[in-house]
Amino acid sequence: MAVGLSYHDDEMRAAFTRLKDIALRTPFPTATERLQCLKRLEMTLLRSEPALLKALQHDFGHRAPAESRLLELIPVLGELKHAKRHLKKWMRPSKRRLHISALPANAKVVYQPKGVIGVISPWNYPVLLCLGPLIGALAAGNRVMLKVSEFCPQTNRVLREILDRSLGENWLELVEGEAEIANGFSQLPFDHLLFTGSTAVGRIVMRNAAENLTPVTLELGGKSPLLVAPSADLVDTAKKLVFGKLLNAGQTCVAPDYVFCHREQKQGLIEHIKDELAQYYPEGVLSPDYTSLINSRQLERLQGYLNDAIAAGVDCESLMPQGPAQSEGKLALHVLHQPKDDLRVMQDELFGPLLPILLYDDMEEALSYIRQRPRPLALYLFTQQTQDQRLCEESITSGSLVINHTLIQVAQADLPFGGIGHSGMGAYHAEEGFKTFSHGKSVLHKRGFNMLALLRPPYRRPIHRMVAKLWRFL
């Protein structure tokens, strides 16, 4: 079994060739075969819960098993159940209408597997963002190569065992390795490539894929704003903000990156955030439910943002006075009061427990600010007014819009997930994921009388003069 070996470039190409050969020999797995894959994966995942939770705890240094279950296993299980329930409907050809000139005939769109799908998954959700795309690719009938993050070796070991037992080498190859391996992986001539990660690396992946004309789905990140309207319930806003910002210590691509609130709301909002933090994490960063940053490099990066902001005169405040501001890979939630746009903290995706707060005097000022920046993966709006919701629906382009909550859109099995512009392209999850990994082939079956034969040359015949007069109504 080749799953999970440490690869070199020639080994990756050999693995790709083997899967490609299988895909060419069996280009259209039946619904029964696909459902069996999904069922085996589900059963093996359920049996492996203790091992996965332990591995995630080890790789993160500290991550509460309940949080890992909530953030990774429950959403994956939901996607598996949803795909099993709807697969036969998704596979059903879509009937299409034809122009009168083609009749009598019928037409449909058939959804074919693309072949071999490449998936590059990140470290922040090493189970969810590995198995989520895999579920969509398998439902669509493809073979899959997975490149998993080198920062999660224990989780990778358990994933390898799960995939080995449930799928095996006829469906999948799992590749481990560092940046050089990932770069080589993205150069393989996949039939589709899905990458989840940073915008900078996404550009490299897209350039590599372009050499093979490989279609790509890019799930990137960027800065997802949380907009607090004047009508918002600040207690509820603080509760949902803390939930979305500090799950996984903020290491989430759709975590609220910065807050925009009315000038008069700021102090009240901060006090409510402090109250929520005291309830969530009564011992501050020493609380057993507060997740570590994945490694020292991430901690140093975030500390660098803080230092830059402080040097620029920005007021930076820990909102967790119950314990130290930093301890063993953990960093307390810090609010940064109105940092300038040229600071790194306002340029880069934060991916951690730092929270810039910006102020506005009217909603249009905030909306204009968001519109003028790269399109976010998510926009969070807290309001009690339907007109605010309509404004954001119509005037802000974002991957998703969530009203009066945070993060929960990712775990909805029937909602597509994807960004736009700097936050990505394409989508997966639900039926959209099935179609991402499928080729919608048009099939037209002509029968009987050939109407178009009447329109053959020479074009000086009476019928062409009639068409010239009536073509607008055909």
Coordinates of C-alpha atoms in Angstrom, one line a residue:
M1 CA 0.0 0.0 0.0
A2 CA 1.6 3.3 -1.1
V3 CA -0.6 5.6 0.9
G4 CA 1.4 8.0 3.1
L5 CA 4.9 7.5 2.0
S6 CA 7.4 10.3 2.0
Y7 CA 7.6 11.2 -1.7
H8 CA 10.1 12.4 -4.2
D9 CA 9.1 13.9 -7.5
D10 CA 9.4 10.7 -9.5
E11 CA 7.4 8.8 -6.9
M12 CA 4.6 11.3 -7.0
R13 CA 4.5 11.1 -10.8
A14 CA 4.4 7.3 -10.6
A15 CA 1.5 7.5 -8.1
F16 CA -0.3 9.9 -10.3
T17 CA 0.2 7.7 -13.4
R18 CA -1.1 4.7 -11.5
L19 CA -4.3 6.5 -10.5
K20 CA -4.7 8.0 -13.9
D21 CA -4.6 4.5 -15.4
I22 CA -7.3 3.3 -13.0
A23 CA -9.4 6.3 -13.9
L24 CA -9.1 5.6 -17.6
R25 CA -9.9 1.9 -17.2
T26 CA -13.0 2.7 -15.0
P27 CA -14.0 6.2 -16.0
F28 CA -17.5 6.1 -14.5
P29 CA -17.8 4.4 -11.1
T30 CA -21.4 3.5 -10.4
A31 CA -23.5 5.2 -7.7
T32 CA -23.2 2.0 -5.7
E33 CA -19.4 2.0 -5.8
R34 CA -19.3 5.7 -4.8
L35 CA -21.7 5.1 -1.9
Q36 CA -19.7 2.2 -0.7
C37 CA -16.6 4.4 -0.6
L38 CA -18.5 7.1 1.4
K39 CA -20.0 4.5 3.8
R40 CA -16.6 2.9 4.5
L41 CA -15.0 6.2 5.1
E42 CA -17.8 7.2 7.5
M43 CA -17.6 4.0 9.5
T44 CA -13.8 4.1 9.7
L45 CA -13.8 7.8 10.7
L46 CA -16.3 7.0 13.5
R47 CA -14.2 4.2 14.8
S48 CA -11.1 6.4 14.7
E49 CA -12.4 9.3 16.7
P50 CA -10.2 8.7 19.9
A51 CA -7.1 8.3 17.8
L52 CA -7.8 11.4 15.7
L53 CA -8.6 13.6 18.8
K54 CA -5.4 12.5 20.5
A55 CA -3.3 13.1 17.4
L56 CA -4.8 16.6 17.0
Q57 CA -4.1 17.4 20.6
H58 CA -0.5 16.3 20.1
D59 CA 0.1 18.3 16.8
F60 CA -1.3 21.5 18.2
G61 CA 0.5 21.3 21.5
H62 CA -2.9 21.9 23.1
R63 CA -6.3 21.7 21.6
A64 CA -9.3 20.5 23.6
P65 CA -10.7 17.3 22.2
A66 CA -14.2 18.8 22.4
E67 CA -13.1 21.6 20.2
S68 CA -11.5 19.3 17.6
R69 CA -14.7 17.2 17.6
L70 CA -16.8 20.3 17.1
L71 CA -14.6 21.9 14.4
E72 CA -13.5 18.9 12.4
L73 CA -15.3 15.6 13.0
I74 CA -18.9 16.8 13.2
P75 CA -18.7 18.9 10.0
V76 CA -17.0 16.0 8.1
L77 CA -19.6 13.6 9.3
G78 CA -22.3 16.0 8.2
E79 CA -20.8 16.2 4.7
L80 CA -20.6 12.5 4.4
K81 CA -24.2 12.0 5.4
H82 CA -25.4 14.8 3.1
A83 CA -23.4 13.3 0.1
K84 CA -24.8 9.8 0.7
R85 CA -28.3 11.2 0.9
H86 CA -28.2 13.2 -2.3
L87 CA -25.7 11.4 -4.5
K88 CA -28.1 9.7 -6.8
K89 CA -30.0 12.9 -7.4
W90 CA -26.7 14.8 -8.1
M91 CA -25.7 12.0 -10.6
R92 CA -29.0 12.2 -12.5
P93 CA -28.6 13.8 -15.9
S94 CA -30.1 17.2 -16.2
K95 CA -32.7 17.6 -19.0
R96 CA -32.3 20.6 -21.3
R97 CA -34.6 22.3 -23.8
L98 CA -33.6 22.6 -27.5
H99 CA -34.2 25.2 -30.1
I100 CA -36.9 24.5 -32.6
S101 CA -34.4 24.1 -35.4
A102 CA -33.0 20.9 -33.7
L103 CA -36.3 19.2 -33.2
P104 CA -37.2 16.4 -33.0
A105 CA -34.4 15.6 -30.6
N106 CA -33.7 15.5 -26.8
A107 CA -30.8 16.8 -24.8
K108 CA -29.3 16.4 -21.4
V109 CA -26.2 17.2 -19.4
V110 CA -24.3 14.2 -18.0
Y111 CA -22.0 14.6 -15.0
Q112 CA -18.8 12.7 -15.6
P113 CA -15.9 12.2 -13.2
K114 CA -13.0 14.4 -14.2
G115 CA -10.4 11.7 -13.5
V116 CA -7.7 12.4 -10.9
I117 CA -8.2 15.2 -8.5
G118 CA -5.3 16.8 -6.6
V119 CA -6.1 18.2 -3.1
I120 CA -3.6 20.3 -1.1
S121 CA -4.8 20.7 2.5
P122 CA -3.4 23.1 5.2
W123 CA -2.5 22.6 8.8
N124 CA -5.1 24.6 10.6
Y125 CA -7.9 22.0 10.1
P126 CA -6.0 19.0 9.0
V127 CA -9.0 16.6 9.1
L128 CA -11.8 18.8 7.9
L129 CA -9.9 20.4 5.0
C130 CA -8.4 17.1 3.9
L131 CA -11.6 14.9 4.1
G132 CA -14.1 17.7 3.0
P133 CA -12.7 18.0 -0.6
L134 CA -12.1 14.2 -0.7
I135 CA -15.8 13.6 0.0
G136 CA -16.9 15.8 -3.0
A137 CA -14.3 14.3 -5.3
L138 CA -15.3 10.7 -4.4
A139 CA -19.0 11.5 -4.7
A140 CA -18.2 12.7 -8.3
G141 CA -16.5 9.4 -9.0
N142 CA -12.8 10.5 -9.1
R143 CA -9.5 9.1 -7.9
V144 CA -7.7 11.5 -5.5
M145 CA -4.2 12.5 -4.5
L146 CA -4.0 14.3 -1.2
K147 CA -1.0 16.5 -0.1
V148 CA -1.3 17.0 3.6
S149 CA 0.6 19.4 5.8
E150 CA 3.9 18.5 7.2
F151 CA 3.0 20.4 10.4
C152 CA 0.6 17.7 11.6
P153 CA 2.5 14.4 11.5
Q154 CA 0.5 12.6 14.1
T155 CA -2.8 13.5 12.5
N156 CA -1.4 12.5 9.1
R157 CA -0.5 9.1 10.5
V158 CA -4.1 8.5 11.7
L159 CA -5.6 9.8 8.5
R160 CA -3.3 7.5 6.5
E161 CA -4.7 4.5 8.5
I162 CA -8.3 5.7 8.0
L163 CA -7.9 6.1 4.3
D164 CA -5.9 2.9 3.9
R165 CA -8.7 0.9 5.6
S166 CA -11.6 2.6 4.0
L167 CA -10.5 3.3 0.4
G168 CA -7.1 1.9 -0.4
E169 CA -4.8 2.5 -3.3
N170 CA -7.5 2.0 -6.0
W171 CA -9.0 5.3 -5.0
L172 CA -6.4 7.4 -3.3
E173 CA -2.8 8.4 -2.7
L174 CA -1.7 10.4 0.4
V175 CA 1.5 12.5 0.0
E176 CA 3.5 14.0 2.8
G177 CA 6.4 16.4 2.6
E178 CA 7.5 20.0 2.9
A179 CA 7.2 23.0 0.5
E180 CA 9.3 21.5 -2.2
I181 CA 7.0 18.4 -2.4
A182 CA 3.9 20.6 -2.4
N183 CA 5.4 22.6 -5.3
G184 CA 6.1 19.5 -7.3
F185 CA 2.6 18.2 -6.4
S186 CA 0.9 21.3 -7.9
Q187 CA 2.9 20.7 -11.2
L188 CA 1.3 17.3 -11.8
P189 CA -1.2 17.3 -14.7
F190 CA -4.3 16.7 -12.6
D191 CA -7.8 16.9 -14.0
H192 CA -8.6 19.3 -11.3
L193 CA -6.6 20.8 -8.4
L194 CA -8.0 22.2 -5.1
F195 CA -5.7 24.2 -2.9
T196 CA -6.5 25.6 0.6
G197 CA -4.0 28.0 2.0
S198 CA -2.6 31.5 1.7
T199 CA -3.2 33.9 -1.2
A200 CA 0.6 34.1 -1.8
V201 CA 1.0 30.3 -2.2
G202 CA -2.3 30.2 -4.1
R203 CA -0.7 32.3 -6.8
I204 CA 2.2 29.8 -7.1
V205 CA -0.3 26.9 -7.3
M206 CA -2.3 28.6 -10.0
R207 CA 0.9 29.3 -12.1
N208 CA 2.0 25.7 -11.8
A209 CA -1.5 24.4 -12.7
A210 CA -1.6 26.7 -15.7
E211 CA 1.3 24.9 -17.3
N212 CA -1.0 21.8 -17.7
L213 CA -4.2 23.8 -18.2
T214 CA -5.4 22.2 -15.0
P215 CA -8.6 23.8 -13.6
V216 CA -8.2 25.0 -10.1
T217 CA -10.3 25.7 -7.0
L218 CA -8.5 28.1 -4.7
E219 CA -9.8 28.4 -1.1
L220 CA -7.7 31.2 0.2
G221 CA -8.3 33.6 3.1
G222 CA -7.7 37.3 3.5
K223 CA -9.4 39.7 5.9
S224 CA -13.0 38.8 6.8
P225 CA -14.6 41.9 8.4
L226 CA -17.2 41.9 11.2
L227 CA -19.5 44.8 10.8
V228 CA -21.5 46.0 13.8
A229 CA -24.5 48.1 12.8
P230 CA -25.8 50.8 15.1
S231 CA -28.9 48.6 15.8
A232 CA -26.8 45.5 16.8
D233 CA -27.3 43.8 20.2
L234 CA -23.8 44.2 21.6
V235 CA -24.1 41.4 24.2
D236 CA -25.0 39.0 21.4
T237 CA -22.4 40.4 19.1
A238 CA -19.7 39.9 21.7
K239 CA -20.8 36.3 22.3
K240 CA -20.7 35.4 18.7
L241 CA -17.5 37.4 18.0
V242 CA -15.6 35.5 20.8
F243 CA -16.9 32.2 19.5
G244 CA -15.7 32.9 15.9
K245 CA -12.5 34.6 16.8
L246 CA -11.0 32.2 19.4
L247 CA -12.1 28.8 18.2
N248 CA -8.8 27.1 17.2
A249 CA -7.1 30.2 18.6
G250 CA -8.2 32.2 15.5
Q251 CA -6.4 29.9 13.1
T252 CA -9.4 29.8 10.8
C253 CA -9.6 31.2 7.3
V254 CA -13.1 32.6 8.0
A255 CA -12.4 33.9 11.5
P256 CA -13.4 37.6 11.9
D257 CA -10.2 39.4 11.1
Y258 CA -11.2 42.9 12.2
V259 CA -14.2 44.7 13.6
F260 CA -15.9 47.8 12.3
C261 CA -18.3 49.4 14.8
H262 CA -19.9 52.8 15.4
R263 CA -17.8 55.1 17.4
E264 CA -20.3 55.1 20.3
Q265 CA -20.4 51.3 20.4
K266 CA -16.8 50.7 20.9
Q267 CA -16.3 50.8 24.7
G268 CA -19.5 48.8 25.3
L269 CA -18.5 46.2 22.8
I270 CA -15.1 45.8 24.4
E271 CA -16.6 45.4 27.9
H272 CA -19.0 42.7 26.7
I273 CA -16.1 40.9 24.9
K274 CA -14.2 40.9 28.2
D275 CA -17.2 39.4 30.0
E276 CA -17.5 36.7 27.4
L277 CA -13.8 35.9 27.6
A278 CA -14.0 35.5 31.3
Q279 CA -16.8 33.0 30.9
Y280 CA -15.2 31.1 28.0
Y281 CA -11.7 31.1 29.4
P282 CA -11.7 31.8 33.2
E283 CA -8.0 31.3 33.5
G284 CA -7.1 33.2 30.4
V285 CA -4.6 31.5 28.1
L286 CA -4.0 28.9 30.9
S287 CA -7.5 27.6 30.5
P288 CA -7.6 24.0 29.3
D289 CA -10.0 24.9 26.5
Y290 CA -7.8 27.6 25.0
T291 CA -6.0 26.3 21.9
S292 CA -2.3 26.7 21.2
L293 CA -0.9 28.2 18.1
I294 CA 0.4 25.4 15.8
N295 CA 4.1 26.3 16.2
S296 CA 6.6 28.9 17.4
R297 CA 6.8 30.5 13.9
Q298 CA 3.1 31.5 14.1
L299 CA 3.5 32.9 17.6
E300 CA 6.5 34.9 16.5
R301 CA 4.6 36.2 13.5
L302 CA 1.7 37.4 15.6
Q303 CA 4.1 38.9 18.2
G304 CA 5.8 40.8 15.3
Y305 CA 2.5 42.3 14.3
L306 CA 1.9 43.5 17.9
N307 CA 5.4 44.9 18.1
D308 CA 5.0 46.8 14.8
A309 CA 1.7 48.3 15.9
I310 CA 3.0 49.3 19.3
A311 CA 6.1 50.9 17.7
A312 CA 3.7 52.9 15.4
G313 CA 1.8 54.2 18.5
V314 CA -1.2 51.9 18.3
D315 CA -2.9 51.2 21.6
C316 CA -2.7 47.4 22.0
E317 CA -4.6 45.8 24.9
S318 CA -4.9 42.2 26.2
L319 CA -8.6 41.5 26.9
M320 CA -7.7 38.5 29.1
P321 CA -6.4 39.8 32.4
Q322 CA -7.1 36.5 34.1
G323 CA -3.7 35.2 33.1
P324 CA -0.5 36.1 31.3
A325 CA -0.6 37.6 27.8
Q326 CA 1.4 34.7 26.5
S327 CA 2.2 31.2 27.7
E328 CA 3.6 28.0 26.0
G329 CA 2.5 28.6 22.5
K330 CA -0.6 30.5 23.5
L331 CA -1.4 34.2 23.0
A332 CA -4.2 36.1 24.7
L333 CA -6.7 37.9 22.6
H334 CA -5.4 41.4 22.0
V335 CA -7.4 44.3 20.7
L336 CA -5.6 46.9 18.6
H337 CA -7.3 50.3 18.6
Q338 CA -7.7 51.8 15.2
P339 CA -4.4 50.7 13.5
K340 CA -3.4 52.5 10.3
D341 CA -3.9 50.7 7.0
D342 CA -0.2 50.6 6.2
L343 CA 0.6 48.4 9.2
R344 CA 1.1 44.6 8.6
V345 CA -1.7 43.9 11.0
M346 CA -4.1 45.5 8.5
Q347 CA -2.4 44.1 5.4
D348 CA -2.0 40.4 6.2
E349 CA -4.5 37.8 7.2
L350 CA -4.1 37.6 11.0
F351 CA -4.9 33.9 11.6
G352 CA -4.6 34.3 15.3
P353 CA -6.0 36.1 18.4
L354 CA -5.4 39.7 17.4
L355 CA -8.4 41.9 16.8
P356 CA -8.1 45.3 15.2
I357 CA -11.1 47.6 15.9
L358 CA -12.0 50.3 13.4
L359 CA -14.6 53.0 13.9
Y360 CA -17.2 54.6 11.6
D361 CA -19.6 57.5 12.0
D362 CA -22.1 56.1 9.5
M363 CA -22.7 52.7 7.9
E364 CA -21.9 53.9 4.4
E365 CA -18.4 54.8 5.5
A366 CA -17.8 51.3 6.7
L367 CA -19.3 49.7 3.6
S368 CA -17.2 51.9 1.4
Y369 CA -14.0 50.8 3.3
I370 CA -14.8 47.1 2.8
R371 CA -15.7 47.6 -0.9
Q372 CA -12.4 49.3 -1.7
R373 CA -10.4 46.3 -0.4
P374 CA -9.9 42.8 -1.7
R375 CA -13.1 40.8 -1.6
P376 CA -13.4 38.9 1.7
L377 CA -14.0 35.2 2.2
A378 CA -16.7 36.0 4.7
L379 CA -18.5 39.1 5.8
Y380 CA -20.2 39.1 9.2
L381 CA -23.0 41.6 9.9
F382 CA -24.6 42.2 13.2
T383 CA -27.8 44.2 12.9
Q384 CA -31.5 44.2 13.8
Q385 CA -32.4 46.1 10.6
T386 CA -33.4 44.3 7.4
Q387 CA -32.2 47.3 5.3
D388 CA -28.6 46.7 6.6
Q389 CA -28.8 43.1 5.5
R390 CA -30.1 44.1 2.1
L391 CA -27.3 46.7 1.8
C392 CA -24.6 44.0 2.5
E393 CA -26.3 41.5 0.2
E394 CA -26.3 43.9 -2.7
S395 CA -23.3 46.1 -2.3
I396 CA -20.6 43.8 -0.9
T397 CA -19.2 40.9 -2.8
S398 CA -17.9 38.2 -0.5
G399 CA -17.6 34.5 -0.4
S400 CA -20.3 34.3 2.2
L401 CA -22.5 36.7 4.2
V402 CA -23.5 35.7 7.7
I403 CA -26.0 37.8 9.7
N404 CA -25.8 37.7 13.5
H405 CA -23.4 34.9 13.9
T406 CA -19.9 33.8 12.9
L407 CA -18.2 30.7 11.4
I408 CA -21.3 28.5 11.3
Q409 CA -21.6 28.8 7.5
V410 CA -18.6 26.4 7.0
A411 CA -20.3 23.5 8.7
Q412 CA -23.5 23.7 6.6
A413 CA -23.5 20.6 4.4
D414 CA -25.9 22.1 1.9
L415 CA -24.2 25.4 1.4
P416 CA -21.3 25.9 -1.0
F417 CA -18.0 27.2 0.4
G418 CA -15.7 29.4 -1.6
G419 CA -14.2 32.8 -2.1
I420 CA -13.8 35.4 -4.8
G421 CA -10.8 37.3 -6.0
H422 CA -8.1 37.4 -3.4
S423 CA -10.1 35.1 -1.2
G424 CA -10.2 32.4 -3.8
M425 CA -12.1 31.0 -6.8
G426 CA -14.6 28.2 -7.2
A427 CA -16.5 26.4 -4.5
Y428 CA -17.0 23.0 -3.0
H429 CA -19.4 21.3 -0.4
A430 CA -22.9 20.2 -1.3
E431 CA -24.1 19.9 -4.9
E432 CA -21.7 22.7 -6.0
G433 CA -18.8 20.5 -4.8
F434 CA -20.1 17.5 -6.8
K435 CA -20.2 19.7 -9.9
T436 CA -16.8 21.3 -9.2
F437 CA -15.3 17.8 -9.5
S438 CA -17.5 16.7 -12.4
H439 CA -17.5 17.5 -16.1
G440 CA -20.9 18.5 -17.2
K441 CA -21.0 17.0 -20.7
S442 CA -23.8 18.0 -23.1
V443 CA -25.5 15.1 -24.9
L444 CA -27.8 15.8 -27.8
H445 CA -29.7 12.9 -29.5
K446 CA -31.2 13.8 -32.9
R447 CA -33.9 11.7 -34.4
G448 CA -36.4 11.8 -37.2
F449 CA -36.8 14.7 -39.6
N450 CA -33.8 17.0 -40.1
M451 CA -35.2 20.6 -40.2
L452 CA -31.8 22.1 -40.7
A453 CA -31.5 20.4 -44.0
L454 CA -34.1 22.9 -45.3
L455 CA -31.6 25.6 -44.7
R456 CA -28.7 24.3 -46.7
P457 CA -27.2 26.4 -49.5
P458 CA -27.8 27.9 -51.9
Y459 CA -29.0 30.8 -49.8
R460 CA -31.0 32.5 -52.5
R461 CA -33.9 30.2 -52.1
P462 CA -37.3 31.5 -50.8
I463 CA -36.9 29.8 -47.4
H464 CA -33.9 31.9 -46.6
R465 CA -35.7 35.1 -47.5
M466 CA -38.5 34.0 -45.0
V467 CA -35.9 33.3 -42.3
A468 CA -34.4 36.8 -42.9
K469 CA -37.8 38.3 -42.1
L470 CA -38.8 36.0 -39.2
W471 CA -35.5 35.0 -37.5
R472 CA -36.3 37.3 -34.5
F473 CA -39.3 35.1 -33.6
L474 CA -37.7 31.7 -34.1

